[in-house]
PDB file of C-alpha atoms and ligand atoms in Angstrom:
ATOM      1  CA  MET A1304     -31.634 -44.849 -58.460  1.00  0.00           C
ATOM      2  CA  ASN A1305     -34.659 -47.038 -57.575  1.00  0.00           C
ATOM      3  CA  LYS A1306     -35.606 -49.675 -60.022  1.00  0.00           C
ATOM      4  CA  THR A1307     -39.038 -49.340 -60.165  1.00  0.00           C
ATOM      5  CA  VAL A1308     -41.573 -53.141 -60.079  1.00  0.00           C
ATOM      6  CA  LEU A1309     -45.358 -52.411 -61.472  1.00  0.00           C
ATOM      7  CA  ILE A1310     -47.279 -55.387 -59.712  1.00  0.00           C
ATOM      8  CA  THR A1311     -50.676 -56.673 -60.828  1.00  0.00           C
ATOM      9  CA  GLY A1312     -52.919 -58.377 -58.844  1.00  0.00           C
ATOM     10  CA  ALA A1313     -50.722 -56.793 -55.938  1.00  0.00           C
ATOM     11  CA  THR A1314     -53.549 -56.581 -52.615  1.00  0.00           C
ATOM     12  CA  SER A1315     -53.674 -59.854 -52.388  1.00  0.00           C
ATOM     13  CA  GLY A1316     -52.216 -64.229 -52.554  1.00  0.00           C
ATOM     14  CA  LEU A1317     -48.875 -64.019 -54.595  1.00  0.00           C
ATOM     15  CA  GLY A1318     -49.040 -60.306 -55.652  1.00  0.00           C
ATOM     16  CA  TYR A1319     -49.213 -59.407 -53.040  1.00  0.00           C
ATOM     17  CA  ASP A1320     -45.990 -61.584 -51.530  1.00  0.00           C
ATOM     18  CA  PHE A1321     -44.352 -60.384 -54.618  1.00  0.00           C
ATOM     19  CA  VAL A1322     -44.561 -56.619 -53.483  1.00  0.00           C
ATOM     20  CA  LYS A1323     -43.177 -58.071 -50.485  1.00  0.00           C
ATOM     21  CA  LEU A1324     -39.756 -59.069 -51.910  1.00  0.00           C
ATOM     22  CA  PHE A1325     -39.241 -56.626 -54.490  1.00  0.00           C
ATOM     23  CA  ALA A1326     -40.395 -54.271 -51.688  1.00  0.00           C
ATOM     24  CA  ASN A1327     -37.165 -55.809 -49.399  1.00  0.00           C
ATOM     25  CA  ASP A1328     -34.898 -55.393 -51.862  1.00  0.00           C
ATOM     26  CA  GLY A1329     -35.536 -51.448 -52.161  1.00  0.00           C
ATOM     27  CA  TYR A1330     -37.298 -51.660 -55.218  1.00  0.00           C
ATOM     28  CA  ASN A1331     -39.667 -48.120 -55.977  1.00  0.00           C
ATOM     29  CA  LEU A1332     -43.345 -50.228 -56.650  1.00  0.00           C
ATOM     30  CA  VAL A1333     -46.157 -49.389 -58.802  1.00  0.00           C
ATOM     31  CA  LEU A1334     -49.240 -51.456 -57.647  1.00  0.00           C
ATOM     32  CA  VAL A1335     -52.341 -51.835 -59.831  1.00  0.00           C
ATOM     33  CA  ALA A1336     -55.307 -53.707 -58.392  1.00  0.00           C
ATOM     34  CA  ARG A1337     -59.342 -52.832 -57.769  1.00  0.00           C
ATOM     35  CA  SER A1338     -58.722 -52.575 -54.201  1.00  0.00           C
ATOM     36  CA  THR A1339     -57.435 -48.999 -53.630  1.00  0.00           C
ATOM     37  CA  GLN A1340     -57.844 -49.030 -49.401  1.00  0.00           C
ATOM     38  CA  LYS A1341     -55.613 -52.249 -48.886  1.00  0.00           C
ATOM     39  CA  MET A1342     -52.901 -50.708 -51.634  1.00  0.00           C
ATOM     40  CA  GLU A1343     -53.408 -47.898 -49.051  1.00  0.00           C
ATOM     41  CA  GLU A1344     -52.432 -49.840 -45.783  1.00  0.00           C
ATOM     42  CA  ILE A1345     -48.935 -51.682 -47.521  1.00  0.00           C
ATOM     43  CA  LYS A1346     -48.354 -47.833 -48.919  1.00  0.00           C
ATOM     44  CA  GLN A1347     -48.157 -47.432 -45.597  1.00  0.00           C
ATOM     45  CA  THR A1348     -46.222 -50.333 -44.700  1.00  0.00           C
ATOM     46  CA  PHE A1349     -43.321 -49.415 -47.324  1.00  0.00           C
ATOM     47  CA  LYS A1350     -42.371 -46.045 -45.827  1.00  0.00           C
ATOM     48  CA  ASN A1351     -38.951 -46.468 -46.964  1.00  0.00           C
ATOM     49  CA  ILE A1352     -39.332 -46.386 -50.703  1.00  0.00           C
ATOM     50  CA  LYS A1353     -41.619 -44.965 -53.836  1.00  0.00           C
ATOM     51  CA  VAL A1354     -45.260 -46.710 -53.859  1.00  0.00           C
ATOM     52  CA  THR A1355     -47.323 -45.500 -57.022  1.00  0.00           C
ATOM     53  CA  ILE A1356     -50.959 -46.434 -56.026  1.00  0.00           C
ATOM     54  CA  ILE A1357     -53.645 -47.264 -59.310  1.00  0.00           C
ATOM     55  CA  THR A1358     -57.482 -48.831 -58.834  1.00  0.00           C
ATOM     56  CA  LYS A1359     -57.778 -50.340 -61.983  1.00  0.00           C
ATOM     57  CA  ASP A1360     -60.172 -52.787 -62.978  1.00  0.00           C
ATOM     58  CA  LEU A1361     -58.685 -54.919 -65.809  1.00  0.00           C
ATOM     59  CA  THR A1362     -61.503 -57.546 -67.088  1.00  0.00           C
ATOM     60  CA  ARG A1363     -61.956 -53.651 -68.410  1.00  0.00           C
ATOM     61  CA  VAL A1364     -61.654 -52.669 -72.288  1.00  0.00           C
ATOM     62  CA  GLY A1365     -59.056 -50.026 -72.123  1.00  0.00           C
ATOM     63  CA  ALA A1366     -57.551 -50.913 -68.528  1.00  0.00           C
ATOM     64  CA  ALA A1367     -54.270 -51.750 -69.380  1.00  0.00           C
ATOM     65  CA  LYS A1368     -53.655 -48.615 -71.510  1.00  0.00           C
ATOM     66  CA  GLU A1369     -55.113 -46.621 -69.339  1.00  0.00           C
ATOM     67  CA  VAL A1370     -52.146 -47.831 -67.148  1.00  0.00           C
ATOM     68  CA  TYR A1371     -49.307 -47.482 -69.227  1.00  0.00           C
ATOM     69  CA  GLU A1372     -51.017 -43.017 -69.567  1.00  0.00           C
ATOM     70  CA  GLU A1373     -50.487 -42.949 -65.981  1.00  0.00           C
ATOM     71  CA  ILE A1374     -47.236 -44.257 -65.702  1.00  0.00           C
ATOM     72  CA  GLU A1375     -45.842 -42.443 -69.352  1.00  0.00           C
ATOM     73  CA  LYS A1376     -47.466 -39.046 -66.927  1.00  0.00           C
ATOM     74  CA  GLN A1377     -45.696 -39.326 -63.914  1.00  0.00           C
ATOM     75  CA  GLY A1378     -42.679 -40.574 -65.890  1.00  0.00           C
ATOM     76  CA  ILE A1379     -41.952 -43.355 -64.301  1.00  0.00           C
ATOM     77  CA  PHE A1380     -39.682 -46.577 -66.390  1.00  0.00           C
ATOM     78  CA  ILE A1381     -41.036 -49.827 -65.567  1.00  0.00           C
ATOM     79  CA  ASP A1382     -37.580 -52.071 -64.944  1.00  0.00           C
ATOM     80  CA  VAL A1383     -39.618 -55.060 -64.255  1.00  0.00           C
ATOM     81  CA  LEU A1384     -43.526 -55.800 -65.416  1.00  0.00           C
ATOM     82  CA  VAL A1385     -45.268 -58.723 -63.526  1.00  0.00           C
ATOM     83  CA  ASN A1386     -48.245 -59.334 -64.748  1.00  0.00           C
ATOM     84  CA  ASN A1387     -50.146 -61.400 -61.965  1.00  0.00           C
ATOM     85  CA  ALA A1388     -53.794 -60.799 -61.941  1.00  0.00           C
ATOM     86  CA  GLY A1389     -55.971 -63.615 -63.032  1.00  0.00           C
ATOM     87  CA  TYR A1390     -58.652 -65.681 -61.631  1.00  0.00           C
ATOM     88  CA  GLY A1391     -60.372 -69.313 -62.257  1.00  0.00           C
ATOM     89  CA  LEU A1392     -63.811 -70.115 -62.362  1.00  0.00           C
ATOM     90  CA  MET A1393     -65.052 -73.831 -61.435  1.00  0.00           C
ATOM     91  CA  GLY A1394     -68.109 -75.548 -63.356  1.00  0.00           C
ATOM     92  CA  GLU A1395     -69.036 -77.109 -66.925  1.00  0.00           C
ATOM     93  CA  PHE A1396     -68.789 -73.898 -69.900  1.00  0.00           C
ATOM     94  CA  ASP A1397     -72.342 -73.802 -70.263  1.00  0.00           C
ATOM     95  CA  LYS A1398     -72.983 -73.762 -67.328  1.00  0.00           C
ATOM     96  CA  LEU A1399     -70.693 -70.903 -65.821  1.00  0.00           C
ATOM     97  CA  ASP A1400     -71.454 -67.412 -66.428  1.00  0.00           C
ATOM     98  CA  LEU A1401     -70.486 -66.032 -69.422  1.00  0.00           C
ATOM     99  CA  GLN A1402     -69.225 -62.053 -68.710  1.00  0.00           C
ATOM    100  CA  ALA A1403     -67.934 -63.689 -65.878  1.00  0.00           C
ATOM    101  CA  GLN A1404     -66.132 -65.772 -68.360  1.00  0.00           C
ATOM    102  CA  VAL A1405     -65.460 -63.490 -70.621  1.00  0.00           C
ATOM    103  CA  ASN A1406     -63.882 -60.867 -67.941  1.00  0.00           C
ATOM    104  CA  MET A1407     -61.254 -63.448 -66.667  1.00  0.00           C
ATOM    105  CA  ILE A1408     -59.904 -63.446 -70.319  1.00  0.00           C
ATOM    106  CA  GLN A1409     -59.787 -59.881 -70.732  1.00  0.00           C
ATOM    107  CA  LEU A1410     -57.843 -59.603 -67.673  1.00  0.00           C
ATOM    108  CA  ASN A1411     -55.524 -63.161 -67.525  1.00  0.00           C
ATOM    109  CA  VAL A1412     -54.823 -62.340 -71.588  1.00  0.00           C
ATOM    110  CA  THR A1413     -55.908 -59.701 -72.409  1.00  0.00           C
ATOM    111  CA  ALA A1414     -54.666 -57.385 -70.000  1.00  0.00           C
ATOM    112  CA  LEU A1415     -51.506 -59.569 -69.604  1.00  0.00           C
ATOM    113  CA  THR A1416     -50.900 -58.773 -73.185  1.00  0.00           C
ATOM    114  CA  GLU A1417     -51.500 -55.368 -73.662  1.00  0.00           C
ATOM    115  CA  LEU A1418     -49.973 -53.916 -70.637  1.00  0.00           C
ATOM    116  CA  THR A1419     -46.923 -56.260 -71.658  1.00  0.00           C
ATOM    117  CA  TYR A1420     -46.946 -54.515 -75.174  1.00  0.00           C
ATOM    118  CA  TYR A1421     -46.949 -50.770 -74.058  1.00  0.00           C
ATOM    119  CA  PHE A1422     -44.057 -51.820 -71.611  1.00  0.00           C
ATOM    120  CA  LEU A1423     -41.797 -52.806 -73.862  1.00  0.00           C
ATOM    121  CA  PRO A1424     -41.345 -50.398 -76.444  1.00  0.00           C
ATOM    122  CA  LYS A1425     -39.301 -48.484 -73.640  1.00  0.00           C
ATOM    123  CA  MET A1426     -37.548 -51.717 -72.474  1.00  0.00           C
ATOM    124  CA  LYS A1427     -36.116 -52.019 -76.150  1.00  0.00           C
ATOM    125  CA  GLU A1428     -35.210 -48.069 -76.171  1.00  0.00           C
ATOM    126  CA  LYS A1429     -33.135 -49.399 -73.029  1.00  0.00           C
ATOM    127  CA  ASN A1430     -32.473 -52.763 -74.062  1.00  0.00           C
ATOM    128  CA  SER A1431     -32.792 -54.204 -70.413  1.00  0.00           C
ATOM    129  CA  GLY A1432     -36.278 -55.087 -68.709  1.00  0.00           C
ATOM    130  CA  ARG A1433     -37.140 -58.223 -66.984  1.00  0.00           C
ATOM    131  CA  ILE A1434     -41.099 -59.577 -67.332  1.00  0.00           C
ATOM    132  CA  LEU A1435     -42.711 -61.934 -64.724  1.00  0.00           C
ATOM    133  CA  ASN A1436     -46.259 -63.652 -66.525  1.00  0.00           C
ATOM    134  CA  VAL A1437     -47.896 -66.065 -64.126  1.00  0.00           C
ATOM    135  CA  ALA A1438     -49.350 -68.534 -65.753  1.00  0.00           C
ATOM    136  CA  SER A1439     -50.426 -72.179 -63.871  1.00  0.00           C
ATOM    137  CA  THR A1440     -49.174 -75.458 -64.373  1.00  0.00           C
ATOM    138  CA  ALA A1441     -52.584 -75.515 -66.273  1.00  0.00           C
ATOM    139  CA  ALA A1442     -51.039 -74.846 -69.361  1.00  0.00           C
ATOM    140  CA  PHE A1443     -49.473 -77.325 -69.518  1.00  0.00           C
ATOM    141  CA  GLN A1444     -53.104 -80.326 -70.640  1.00  0.00           C
ATOM    142  CA  PRO A1445     -56.696 -78.737 -71.320  1.00  0.00           C
ATOM    143  CA  GLY A1446     -58.660 -78.479 -68.118  1.00  0.00           C
ATOM    144  CA  PRO A1447     -62.520 -79.455 -68.164  1.00  0.00           C
ATOM    145  CA  LEU A1448     -64.979 -77.954 -65.889  1.00  0.00           C
ATOM    146  CA  MET A1449     -62.177 -75.044 -65.560  1.00  0.00           C
ATOM    147  CA  ALA A1450     -62.015 -74.873 -69.603  1.00  0.00           C
ATOM    148  CA  VAL A1451     -61.624 -71.386 -70.042  1.00  0.00           C
ATOM    149  CA  TYR A1452     -58.866 -71.149 -67.418  1.00  0.00           C
ATOM    150  CA  TYR A1453     -56.977 -73.256 -68.492  1.00  0.00           C
ATOM    151  CA  ALA A1454     -56.822 -71.930 -72.112  1.00  0.00           C
ATOM    152  CA  THR A1455     -56.477 -68.655 -70.638  1.00  0.00           C
ATOM    153  CA  LYS A1456     -52.840 -70.102 -69.401  1.00  0.00           C
ATOM    154  CA  ALA A1457     -52.431 -72.222 -72.340  1.00  0.00           C
ATOM    155  CA  TYR A1458     -52.548 -68.296 -74.162  1.00  0.00           C
ATOM    156  CA  VAL A1459     -49.806 -66.715 -71.590  1.00  0.00           C
ATOM    157  CA  LEU A1460     -46.949 -69.815 -71.516  1.00  0.00           C
ATOM    158  CA  SER A1461     -47.673 -69.804 -75.885  1.00  0.00           C
ATOM    159  CA  PHE A1462     -47.133 -65.932 -75.824  1.00  0.00           C
ATOM    160  CA  SER A1463     -44.305 -65.534 -73.797  1.00  0.00           C
ATOM    161  CA  GLU A1464     -41.622 -68.255 -74.564  1.00  0.00           C
ATOM    162  CA  ALA A1465     -42.584 -66.674 -77.971  1.00  0.00           C
ATOM    163  CA  LEU A1466     -41.151 -63.017 -76.606  1.00  0.00           C
ATOM    164  CA  VAL A1467     -38.288 -65.115 -74.924  1.00  0.00           C
ATOM    165  CA  GLU A1468     -37.344 -66.218 -78.588  1.00  0.00           C
ATOM    166  CA  GLU A1469     -37.873 -62.784 -80.132  1.00  0.00           C
ATOM    167  CA  LEU A1470     -36.360 -60.786 -77.769  1.00  0.00           C
ATOM    168  CA  TYR A1471     -33.735 -63.366 -77.902  1.00  0.00           C
ATOM    169  CA  ASN A1472     -30.907 -59.991 -79.015  1.00  0.00           C
ATOM    170  CA  HIS A1473     -31.994 -57.891 -76.299  1.00  0.00           C
ATOM    171  CA  SER A1474     -31.075 -58.246 -72.623  1.00  0.00           C
ATOM    172  CA  ILE A1475     -34.992 -58.336 -71.977  1.00  0.00           C
ATOM    173  CA  THR A1476     -36.091 -61.322 -70.030  1.00  0.00           C
ATOM    174  CA  VAL A1477     -39.617 -62.670 -70.146  1.00  0.00           C
ATOM    175  CA  THR A1478     -40.728 -65.179 -67.625  1.00  0.00           C
ATOM    176  CA  THR A1479     -43.497 -67.347 -66.789  1.00  0.00           C
ATOM    177  CA  LEU A1480     -44.461 -68.835 -63.886  1.00  0.00           C
ATOM    178  CA  CYS A1481     -46.514 -72.061 -63.282  1.00  0.00           C
ATOM    179  CA  PRO A1482     -48.042 -72.254 -59.557  1.00  0.00           C
ATOM    180  CA  GLY A1483     -50.001 -75.142 -59.417  1.00  0.00           C
ATOM    181  CA  ALA A1484     -52.281 -74.655 -56.058  1.00  0.00           C
ATOM    182  CA  THR A1485     -51.204 -72.283 -53.694  1.00  0.00           C
ATOM    183  CA  LYS A1486     -53.149 -70.847 -50.827  1.00  0.00           C
ATOM    184  CA  THR A1487     -54.500 -66.801 -51.564  1.00  0.00           C
ATOM    185  CA  ASN A1488     -58.030 -66.135 -51.983  1.00  0.00           C
ATOM    186  CA  PHE A1489     -57.377 -67.786 -55.771  1.00  0.00           C
ATOM    187  CA  GLY A1490     -59.161 -70.540 -53.539  1.00  0.00           C
ATOM    188  CA  SER A1491     -63.031 -69.223 -52.858  1.00  0.00           C
ATOM    189  CA  VAL A1492     -62.530 -67.090 -55.512  1.00  0.00           C
ATOM    190  CA  ALA A1493     -62.483 -69.784 -57.941  1.00  0.00           C
ATOM    191  CA  SER A1494     -64.541 -72.370 -56.006  1.00  0.00           C
ATOM    192  CA  VAL A1495     -61.885 -74.956 -55.617  1.00  0.00           C
ATOM    193  CA  GLU A1496     -60.551 -75.182 -52.174  1.00  0.00           C
ATOM    194  CA  GLY A1497     -62.168 -78.306 -51.123  1.00  0.00           C
ATOM    195  CA  THR A1498     -60.738 -80.492 -54.239  1.00  0.00           C
ATOM    196  CA  LYS A1499     -58.589 -82.763 -55.236  1.00  0.00           C
ATOM    197  CA  MET A1500     -55.728 -80.520 -57.086  1.00  0.00           C
ATOM    198  CA  PHE A1501     -55.762 -77.844 -53.906  1.00  0.00           C
ATOM    199  CA  SER A1502     -55.277 -80.627 -51.411  1.00  0.00           C
ATOM    200  CA  ARG A1503     -51.096 -80.439 -51.880  1.00  0.00           C
ATOM    201  CA  ALA A1504     -51.086 -76.570 -52.042  1.00  0.00           C
ATOM    202  CA  MET A1505     -48.001 -74.584 -51.436  1.00  0.00           C
ATOM    203  CA  SER A1506     -48.015 -71.536 -50.047  1.00  0.00           C
ATOM    204  CA  SER A1507     -48.203 -68.477 -51.405  1.00  0.00           C
ATOM    205  CA  GLU A1508     -44.565 -67.516 -49.756  1.00  0.00           C
ATOM    206  CA  SER A1509     -42.604 -69.899 -50.896  1.00  0.00           C
ATOM    207  CA  VAL A1510     -43.962 -69.651 -54.766  1.00  0.00           C
ATOM    208  CA  ALA A1511     -43.451 -66.296 -55.078  1.00  0.00           C
ATOM    209  CA  LYS A1512     -40.026 -66.240 -54.014  1.00  0.00           C
ATOM    210  CA  GLU A1513     -39.555 -69.674 -56.410  1.00  0.00           C
ATOM    211  CA  GLY A1514     -41.082 -66.808 -59.130  1.00  0.00           C
ATOM    212  CA  TYR A1515     -38.957 -64.137 -58.172  1.00  0.00           C
ATOM    213  CA  ILE A1516     -35.408 -66.220 -57.503  1.00  0.00           C
ATOM    214  CA  GLY A1517     -36.144 -66.918 -61.486  1.00  0.00           C
ATOM    215  CA  LEU A1518     -37.796 -64.156 -62.609  1.00  0.00           C
ATOM    216  CA  LEU A1519     -34.049 -62.385 -61.576  1.00  0.00           C
ATOM    217  CA  LYS A1520     -32.167 -65.557 -63.168  1.00  0.00           C
ATOM    218  CA  GLY A1521     -34.308 -64.659 -66.697  1.00  0.00           C
ATOM    219  CA  LYS A1522     -35.350 -68.486 -66.506  1.00  0.00           C
ATOM    220  CA  ARG A1523     -38.056 -68.575 -69.058  1.00  0.00           C
ATOM    221  CA  VAL A1524     -40.055 -71.352 -66.986  1.00  0.00           C
ATOM    222  CA  ILE A1525     -40.421 -72.194 -63.560  1.00  0.00           C
ATOM    223  CA  ILE A1526     -43.181 -74.470 -62.665  1.00  0.00           C
ATOM    224  CA  THR A1527     -43.097 -74.650 -58.404  1.00  0.00           C
ATOM    225  CA  GLY A1528     -42.994 -77.351 -55.961  1.00  0.00           C
ATOM    226  CA  ASN A1529     -41.201 -80.484 -57.406  1.00  0.00           C
ATOM    227  CA  PHE A1530     -44.852 -82.508 -57.259  1.00  0.00           C
ATOM    228  CA  ASN A1531     -46.452 -79.967 -60.396  1.00  0.00           C
ATOM    229  CA  LYS A1532     -42.961 -80.805 -62.442  1.00  0.00           C
ATOM    230  CA  MET A1533     -43.854 -83.953 -62.073  1.00  0.00           C
ATOM    231  CA  GLY A1534     -47.497 -83.319 -63.345  1.00  0.00           C
ATOM    232  CA  ALA A1535     -46.676 -81.436 -65.866  1.00  0.00           C
ATOM    233  CA  ILE A1536     -43.633 -83.292 -67.194  1.00  0.00           C
ATOM    234  CA  SER A1537     -46.505 -86.410 -67.258  1.00  0.00           C
ATOM    235  CA  ALA A1538     -49.073 -83.956 -68.711  1.00  0.00           C
ATOM    236  CA  LYS A1539     -46.175 -83.634 -71.836  1.00  0.00           C
ATOM    237  CA  PHE A1540     -45.447 -87.484 -72.322  1.00  0.00           C
ATOM    238  CA  LEU A1541     -49.115 -88.175 -72.390  1.00  0.00           C
ATOM    239  CA  PRO A1542     -52.286 -87.582 -75.227  1.00  0.00           C
ATOM    240  CA  ARG A1543     -53.998 -85.153 -74.622  1.00  0.00           C
ATOM    241  CA  SER A1544     -56.948 -86.713 -74.280  1.00  0.00           C
ATOM    242  CA  LEU A1545     -55.716 -89.150 -70.978  1.00  0.00           C
ATOM    243  CA  ALA A1546     -54.416 -85.284 -69.369  1.00  0.00           C
ATOM    244  CA  ALA A1547     -57.555 -83.664 -70.103  1.00  0.00           C
ATOM    245  CA  LYS A1548     -58.858 -86.541 -68.261  1.00  0.00           C
ATOM    246  CA  VAL A1549     -56.694 -86.501 -65.683  1.00  0.00           C
ATOM    247  CA  ALA A1550     -57.443 -83.183 -65.543  1.00  0.00           C
ATOM    248  CA  LYS A1551     -61.097 -83.680 -64.292  1.00  0.00           C
ATOM    249  CA  TYR A1552     -60.010 -86.632 -61.744  1.00  0.00           C
ATOM    250  CA  VAL A1553     -58.346 -83.509 -59.482  1.00  0.00           C
ATOM    251  CA  ALA A1554     -61.183 -81.518 -60.277  1.00  0.00           C
ATOM    252  CA  GLY A1555     -63.148 -83.792 -57.836  1.00  0.00           C
ATOM    253  CA  GLU A1556     -63.942 -83.161 -54.733  1.00  0.00           C
ATOM    254  CA  LYS A1557     -61.674 -84.977 -52.093  1.00  0.00           C
TER     255      LYS A1557
HETATM  256  N1  NAP B2591     -53.462 -69.592 -56.143  1.00  0.00           N
HETATM  257  C1  NAP B2591     -53.144 -71.184 -57.412  1.00  0.00           C
HETATM  258  O1  NAP B2591     -53.577 -72.450 -57.157  1.00  0.00           O
HETATM  259  C2  NAP B2591     -52.812 -70.874 -58.149  1.00  0.00           C
HETATM  260  C3  NAP B2591     -52.515 -71.314 -58.866  1.00  0.00           C
HETATM  261  C4  NAP B2591     -51.563 -71.728 -59.863  1.00  0.00           C
HETATM  262  C5  NAP B2591     -51.752 -70.100 -60.815  1.00  0.00           C
HETATM  263  N2  NAP B2591     -52.400 -69.329 -60.354  1.00  0.00           N
HETATM  264  C6  NAP B2591     -51.854 -67.904 -60.814  1.00  0.00           C
HETATM  265  O2  NAP B2591     -51.681 -66.123 -60.045  1.00  0.00           O
HETATM  266  C7  NAP B2591     -52.026 -65.709 -59.891  1.00  0.00           C
HETATM  267  C8  NAP B2591     -52.408 -64.142 -58.454  1.00  0.00           C
HETATM  268  O3  NAP B2591     -53.972 -65.176 -58.118  1.00  0.00           O
HETATM  269  P1  NAP B2591     -53.903 -65.319 -56.483  1.00  0.00           P
HETATM  270  O4  NAP B2591     -53.550 -67.141 -56.735  1.00  0.00           O
HETATM  271  O5  NAP B2591     -52.705 -64.529 -55.803  1.00  0.00           O
HETATM  272  O6  NAP B2591     -54.870 -64.965 -56.083  1.00  0.00           O
HETATM  273  P2  NAP B2591     -55.987 -63.929 -55.038  1.00  0.00           P
HETATM  274  O7  NAP B2591     -55.399 -64.226 -54.184  1.00  0.00           O
HETATM  275  O8  NAP B2591     -56.801 -63.644 -55.636  1.00  0.00           O
HETATM  276  O9  NAP B2591     -55.424 -62.724 -56.161  1.00  0.00           O
HETATM  277  C9  NAP B2591     -55.633 -61.631 -57.096  1.00  0.00           C
HETATM  278  C10 NAP B2591     -55.207 -61.134 -57.587  1.00  0.00           C
HETATM  279  O10 NAP B2591     -55.971 -60.026 -58.946  1.00  0.00           O
HETATM  280  C11 NAP B2591     -57.153 -58.828 -58.413  1.00  0.00           C
HETATM  281  N3  NAP B2591     -56.959 -58.857 -59.504  1.00  0.00           N
HETATM  282  C12 NAP B2591     -58.337 -59.614 -59.759  1.00  0.00           C
HETATM  283  N4  NAP B2591     -59.485 -59.268 -59.960  1.00  0.00           N
HETATM  284  C13 NAP B2591     -58.945 -57.918 -60.215  1.00  0.00           C
HETATM  285  C14 NAP B2591     -59.728 -57.480 -61.024  1.00  0.00           C
HETATM  286  N5  NAP B2591     -60.498 -57.538 -62.037  1.00  0.00           N
HETATM  287  N6  NAP B2591     -58.063 -56.155 -62.075  1.00  0.00           N
HETATM  288  C15 NAP B2591     -57.428 -55.764 -61.342  1.00  0.00           C
HETATM  289  N7  NAP B2591     -56.980 -56.316 -60.186  1.00  0.00           N
HETATM  290  C16 NAP B2591     -57.406 -58.046 -59.810  1.00  0.00           C
HETATM  291  C17 NAP B2591     -57.059 -59.371 -56.876  1.00  0.00           C
HETATM  292  O11 NAP B2591     -57.011 -57.634 -56.310  1.00  0.00           O
HETATM  293  P3  NAP B2591     -58.596 -56.801 -56.225  1.00  0.00           P
HETATM  294  O12 NAP B2591     -59.465 -57.535 -56.031  1.00  0.00           O
HETATM  295  O13 NAP B2591     -57.143 -55.828 -54.899  1.00  0.00           O
HETATM  296  O14 NAP B2591     -58.655 -56.195 -57.696  1.00  0.00           O
HETATM  297  C18 NAP B2591     -55.899 -59.270 -55.904  1.00  0.00           C
HETATM  298  O15 NAP B2591     -54.485 -58.174 -55.846  1.00  0.00           O
HETATM  299  C19 NAP B2591     -53.178 -65.833 -61.886  1.00  0.00           C
HETATM  300  O16 NAP B2591     -52.962 -65.322 -62.556  1.00  0.00           O
HETATM  301  C20 NAP B2591     -53.695 -66.351 -60.993  1.00  0.00           C
HETATM  302  O17 NAP B2591     -54.563 -67.129 -61.976  1.00  0.00           O
HETATM  303  C21 NAP B2591     -53.013 -69.336 -59.081  1.00  0.00           C
END
């Protein structure tokens, strides 16, 4: 029987590249995003597998539970959970809209946490499952001008690595994907396309592929691309104050 993967943020960028990778390997798909039309188009593309569409705005309180209840109603077992949906915002913390930043926490942190909470018990019952949480190289240092975004990704990394240890005696893997700048819609949503950090943006296909291979190997943390790996390692050895200054510098215009 085909395995099933649930992918949040399946309609564009990394999420859509994950869709293609899983579909090519015969997984059935559960797609979660806000755009029904794009998900219908995806469903039409992959006629040889079962594609379930759940239109949901995951910034809404209770949305993750509704996703879980829908899956339960349909009797689907989620073998792989890909918590990918997320966005960033560039600007001084107090100048950015507060609600937009709270929604970002709701999506990047709360929905990811809740979906993991709801789907993990069945994986434990079956003693089988894989979880991929999409963080960022932003997870490794404070990020002036994207303060809330960087903090959400630090949460994702810390939460996911803690789960790896909690699940040590289970056949369930938790993988954190930490991409650096990647060519998706993220850049325009976050208004970061013109910044130094985006001058070396990787292709979405290559980042998703690295994540997919690492997930199947059960890797703990994946930092995509050599340049990003070097940056993340450097951030570990720099004093946090200096790492924050570097992050502020790369957030500046090219
Ligand atoms: N691109 C980068 O440079 C980069 C770097 C590091 C980490 N990341 C992380 O990678 C992940 C994927 O982002 P991406 O780069 O692929 O960006 P993207 O192209 O903008 O894709 C974001 C996806 O999330 C969905 N989404 C956005 N808001 C949503 C909401 N409220 N409820 C449900 N779904 C929502 C979008 O679909 P709808 O609009 O249809 O809802 C879309 O499918 C994010 O977690 C991001 O933080 C990206």
